Amino acid sequence: MKRKWFFGPAVLVLILALAGCGKTVEEQINTGVANAQTVFEENAQEPNKTIGDIELYLPSGYNVEKSDDVNNLIVTKGKDSFILFVNSNEKEDSNLHYELLKNDKSKKIVKEETVEFDGAFGFTAVVEYDEERFELIASCGGVKISTISEDKNIDGKLVDMMTIVRSVKLVEEADQTN
């Protein structure tokens, strides 16, 4: 009987201790950027969605809203919205989006990393949006996705964002490779 009384409070203390061990914003940013770079260097996911001339992979729970502008798509997951921009004039090795970010002196970049792999250029960046929110950016060549995020699940969002941009193919390109 005494063991039951000891076991219950011990489990409660363990649960409370684990709940208090959430990652700091800095840890989420560092982990997210590092993991997004790893995703960039892996084989791209096969597309599971086609919108106009764009094929892309959307992780579970993500949806694309209808849009008249096929170059700017709104991707959602729950309450989060992401803007996916596809510039069909830029190739996989383009660093246009990165140069635009770096040259915008109004942006306060918290962390950014570039990566080149198999002829493709990409980057991940976290930019301070305001005191409580961050702009998260993932890009591969002419494809960029961004969102405004509070300090929750930054690491997971960056990985999903890089997974999405790495998977984007234009239908014309996909037809030529077959």
CSV table of C-alpha atoms in Angstrom, one decimal:
chain,number,residue,atom,x,y,z
A,1,MET,CA,0.0,0.0,0.0
A,2,LYS,CA,2.8,2.4,0.8
A,3,ARG,CA,4.3,1.9,-2.7
A,4,LYS,CA,1.1,3.2,-4.3
A,5,TRP,CA,1.3,6.4,-2.4
A,6,PHE,CA,5.0,6.8,-3.4
A,7,PHE,CA,4.5,5.8,-7.1
A,8,GLY,CA,1.6,8.3,-7.8
A,9,PRO,CA,3.4,11.5,-6.6
A,10,ALA,CA,6.7,10.3,-8.2
A,11,VAL,CA,4.9,10.0,-11.6
A,12,LEU,CA,3.3,13.4,-11.2
A,13,VAL,CA,6.7,15.0,-10.4
A,14,LEU,CA,8.2,13.3,-13.4
A,15,ILE,CA,5.4,14.6,-15.7
A,16,LEU,CA,5.7,18.1,-14.4
A,17,ALA,CA,9.5,18.1,-14.8
A,18,LEU,CA,9.3,16.9,-18.4
A,19,ALA,CA,6.6,19.5,-19.2
A,20,GLY,CA,9.0,22.2,-17.9
A,21,CYS,CA,11.8,21.0,-20.2
A,22,GLY,CA,10.4,22.5,-23.4
A,23,LYS,CA,12.9,23.8,-25.9
A,24,THR,CA,13.8,27.5,-25.7
A,25,VAL,CA,13.2,29.6,-28.8
A,26,GLU,CA,17.0,29.5,-29.5
A,27,GLU,CA,17.1,25.7,-29.3
A,28,GLN,CA,14.1,25.4,-31.6
A,29,ILE,CA,15.7,27.8,-34.1
A,30,ASN,CA,19.0,26.0,-34.0
A,31,THR,CA,17.5,22.6,-34.3
A,32,GLY,CA,15.0,23.6,-37.0
A,33,VAL,CA,17.7,25.2,-39.2
A,34,ALA,CA,20.0,22.3,-38.8
A,35,ASN,CA,17.3,19.7,-39.5
A,36,ALA,CA,16.0,21.7,-42.5
A,37,GLN,CA,19.5,21.6,-44.0
A,38,THR,CA,19.5,17.8,-43.6
A,39,VAL,CA,16.2,17.6,-45.3
A,40,PHE,CA,17.6,19.7,-48.2
A,41,GLU,CA,20.4,17.2,-48.7
A,42,GLU,CA,18.1,14.2,-48.7
A,43,ASN,CA,16.1,12.9,-51.7
A,44,ALA,CA,13.0,15.1,-52.2
A,45,GLN,CA,9.7,13.7,-51.4
A,46,GLU,CA,7.6,12.6,-54.3
A,47,PRO,CA,4.8,15.1,-55.0
A,48,ASN,CA,1.3,14.1,-53.7
A,49,LYS,CA,-0.5,17.2,-54.9
A,50,THR,CA,-0.9,19.1,-58.2
A,51,ILE,CA,-2.1,22.7,-58.4
A,52,GLY,CA,-2.1,24.0,-62.0
A,53,ASP,CA,1.5,23.5,-63.3
A,54,ILE,CA,2.9,22.8,-59.9
A,55,GLU,CA,3.4,19.4,-58.3
A,56,LEU,CA,4.5,19.3,-54.6
A,57,TYR,CA,4.5,17.2,-51.5
A,58,LEU,CA,2.4,18.3,-48.6
A,59,PRO,CA,3.0,16.6,-45.3
A,60,SER,CA,0.1,15.3,-43.4
A,61,GLY,CA,-2.3,18.0,-42.1
A,62,TYR,CA,-1.2,20.6,-44.8
A,63,ASN,CA,-3.6,21.9,-47.4
A,64,VAL,CA,-3.5,24.4,-50.3
A,65,GLU,CA,-6.1,27.0,-50.6
A,66,LYS,CA,-7.6,27.9,-54.0
A,67,SER,CA,-5.8,30.8,-55.6
A,68,ASP,CA,-6.0,32.7,-58.9
A,69,ASP,CA,-2.2,33.3,-58.7
A,70,VAL,CA,-0.4,30.1,-59.5
A,71,ASN,CA,2.9,31.6,-58.5
A,72,ASN,CA,1.7,32.4,-54.9
A,73,LEU,CA,-0.1,29.7,-53.1
A,74,ILE,CA,-1.5,29.7,-49.5
A,75,VAL,CA,-0.6,26.6,-47.7
A,76,THR,CA,-2.3,26.0,-44.3
A,77,LYS,CA,-2.0,23.7,-41.4
A,78,GLY,CA,-4.5,24.3,-38.6
A,79,LYS,CA,-4.3,28.0,-37.7
A,80,ASP,CA,-0.9,28.4,-39.5
A,81,SER,CA,-0.7,29.9,-43.0
A,82,PHE,CA,2.3,29.8,-45.2
A,83,ILE,CA,3.0,31.6,-48.5
A,84,LEU,CA,4.5,29.4,-51.2
A,85,PHE,CA,6.1,31.4,-54.0
A,86,VAL,CA,7.2,29.6,-57.2
A,87,ASN,CA,9.3,31.6,-59.7
A,88,SER,CA,9.4,29.4,-62.7
A,89,ASN,CA,12.1,31.7,-64.3
A,90,GLU,CA,14.6,30.8,-61.6
A,91,LYS,CA,16.5,27.5,-61.7
A,92,GLU,CA,17.4,25.2,-58.7
A,93,ASP,CA,20.8,26.8,-58.4
A,94,SER,CA,19.4,30.3,-58.1
A,95,ASN,CA,20.2,32.3,-55.0
A,96,LEU,CA,17.8,35.2,-55.8
A,97,HIS,CA,15.6,34.8,-52.7
A,98,TYR,CA,18.7,34.6,-50.5
A,99,GLU,CA,20.3,37.8,-52.0
A,100,LEU,CA,17.0,39.7,-51.6
A,101,LEU,CA,16.8,38.7,-47.9
A,102,LYS,CA,20.5,39.6,-47.3
A,103,ASN,CA,20.2,43.0,-49.1
A,104,ASP,CA,17.0,44.0,-47.1
A,105,LYS,CA,18.5,46.0,-44.3
A,106,SER,CA,15.1,46.2,-42.6
A,107,LYS,CA,15.3,42.5,-41.8
A,108,LYS,CA,16.8,41.4,-38.5
A,109,ILE,CA,18.1,37.9,-39.3
A,110,VAL,CA,18.3,35.8,-36.1
A,111,LYS,CA,19.8,32.8,-37.9
A,112,GLU,CA,20.3,31.7,-41.5
A,113,GLU,CA,22.2,28.9,-43.2
A,114,THR,CA,22.8,28.2,-46.9
A,115,VAL,CA,23.3,24.8,-48.5
A,116,GLU,CA,24.3,23.6,-51.9
A,117,PHE,CA,23.7,20.1,-52.9
A,118,ASP,CA,23.6,18.3,-56.2
A,119,GLY,CA,23.4,21.5,-58.2
A,120,ALA,CA,20.7,23.1,-56.1
A,121,PHE,CA,21.0,26.1,-53.8
A,122,GLY,CA,18.9,26.6,-50.7
A,123,PHE,CA,18.7,28.3,-47.4
A,124,THR,CA,16.7,28.5,-44.2
A,125,ALA,CA,16.3,31.7,-42.3
A,126,VAL,CA,14.6,33.0,-39.1
A,127,VAL,CA,14.0,36.7,-39.1
A,128,GLU,CA,12.7,38.7,-36.1
A,129,TYR,CA,9.2,39.9,-37.1
A,130,ASP,CA,8.3,41.6,-33.8
A,131,GLU,CA,9.0,41.0,-30.1
A,132,GLU,CA,6.9,37.8,-30.0
A,133,ARG,CA,7.0,36.5,-33.5
A,134,PHE,CA,9.4,35.3,-36.2
A,135,GLU,CA,9.3,35.0,-39.9
A,136,LEU,CA,10.4,31.5,-41.0
A,137,ILE,CA,11.8,31.1,-44.5
A,138,ALA,CA,12.9,28.0,-46.5
A,139,SER,CA,14.0,28.2,-50.1
A,140,CYS,CA,15.3,26.1,-52.9
A,141,GLY,CA,16.2,27.8,-56.1
A,142,GLY,CA,13.2,29.8,-57.3
A,143,VAL,CA,10.9,28.3,-54.7
A,144,LYS,CA,10.3,30.0,-51.3
A,145,ILE,CA,7.9,29.4,-48.5
A,146,SER,CA,7.5,31.7,-45.5
A,147,THR,CA,5.3,32.1,-42.5
A,148,ILE,CA,5.0,34.2,-39.4
A,149,SER,CA,5.3,32.1,-36.2
A,150,GLU,CA,5.2,32.5,-32.5
A,151,ASP,CA,7.7,30.6,-30.5
A,152,LYS,CA,5.9,27.3,-30.8
A,153,ASN,CA,7.2,24.4,-32.9
A,154,ILE,CA,9.6,26.5,-34.9
A,155,ASP,CA,11.8,23.5,-35.5
A,156,GLY,CA,9.1,21.3,-36.9
A,157,LYS,CA,7.7,24.1,-39.1
A,158,LEU,CA,11.2,24.7,-40.7
A,159,VAL,CA,11.6,21.0,-41.5
A,160,ASP,CA,8.1,20.8,-43.0
A,161,MET,CA,8.7,24.0,-45.0
A,162,MET,CA,12.0,22.7,-46.4
A,163,THR,CA,10.3,19.3,-47.2
A,164,ILE,CA,7.7,21.2,-49.2
A,165,VAL,CA,10.1,23.5,-51.2
A,166,ARG,CA,12.4,20.6,-52.1
A,167,SER,CA,9.5,18.7,-53.6
A,168,VAL,CA,8.2,21.4,-55.9
A,169,LYS,CA,8.3,20.5,-59.6
A,170,LEU,CA,6.8,22.3,-62.5
A,171,VAL,CA,4.7,19.9,-64.6
A,172,GLU,CA,6.6,20.9,-67.7
A,173,GLU,CA,9.9,20.0,-66.0
A,174,ALA,CA,8.4,16.7,-64.7
A,175,ASP,CA,7.2,15.8,-68.2
A,176,GLN,CA,10.7,16.4,-69.7
A,177,THR,CA,12.4,14.1,-67.1
A,178,ASN,CA,10.2,11.2,-68.0
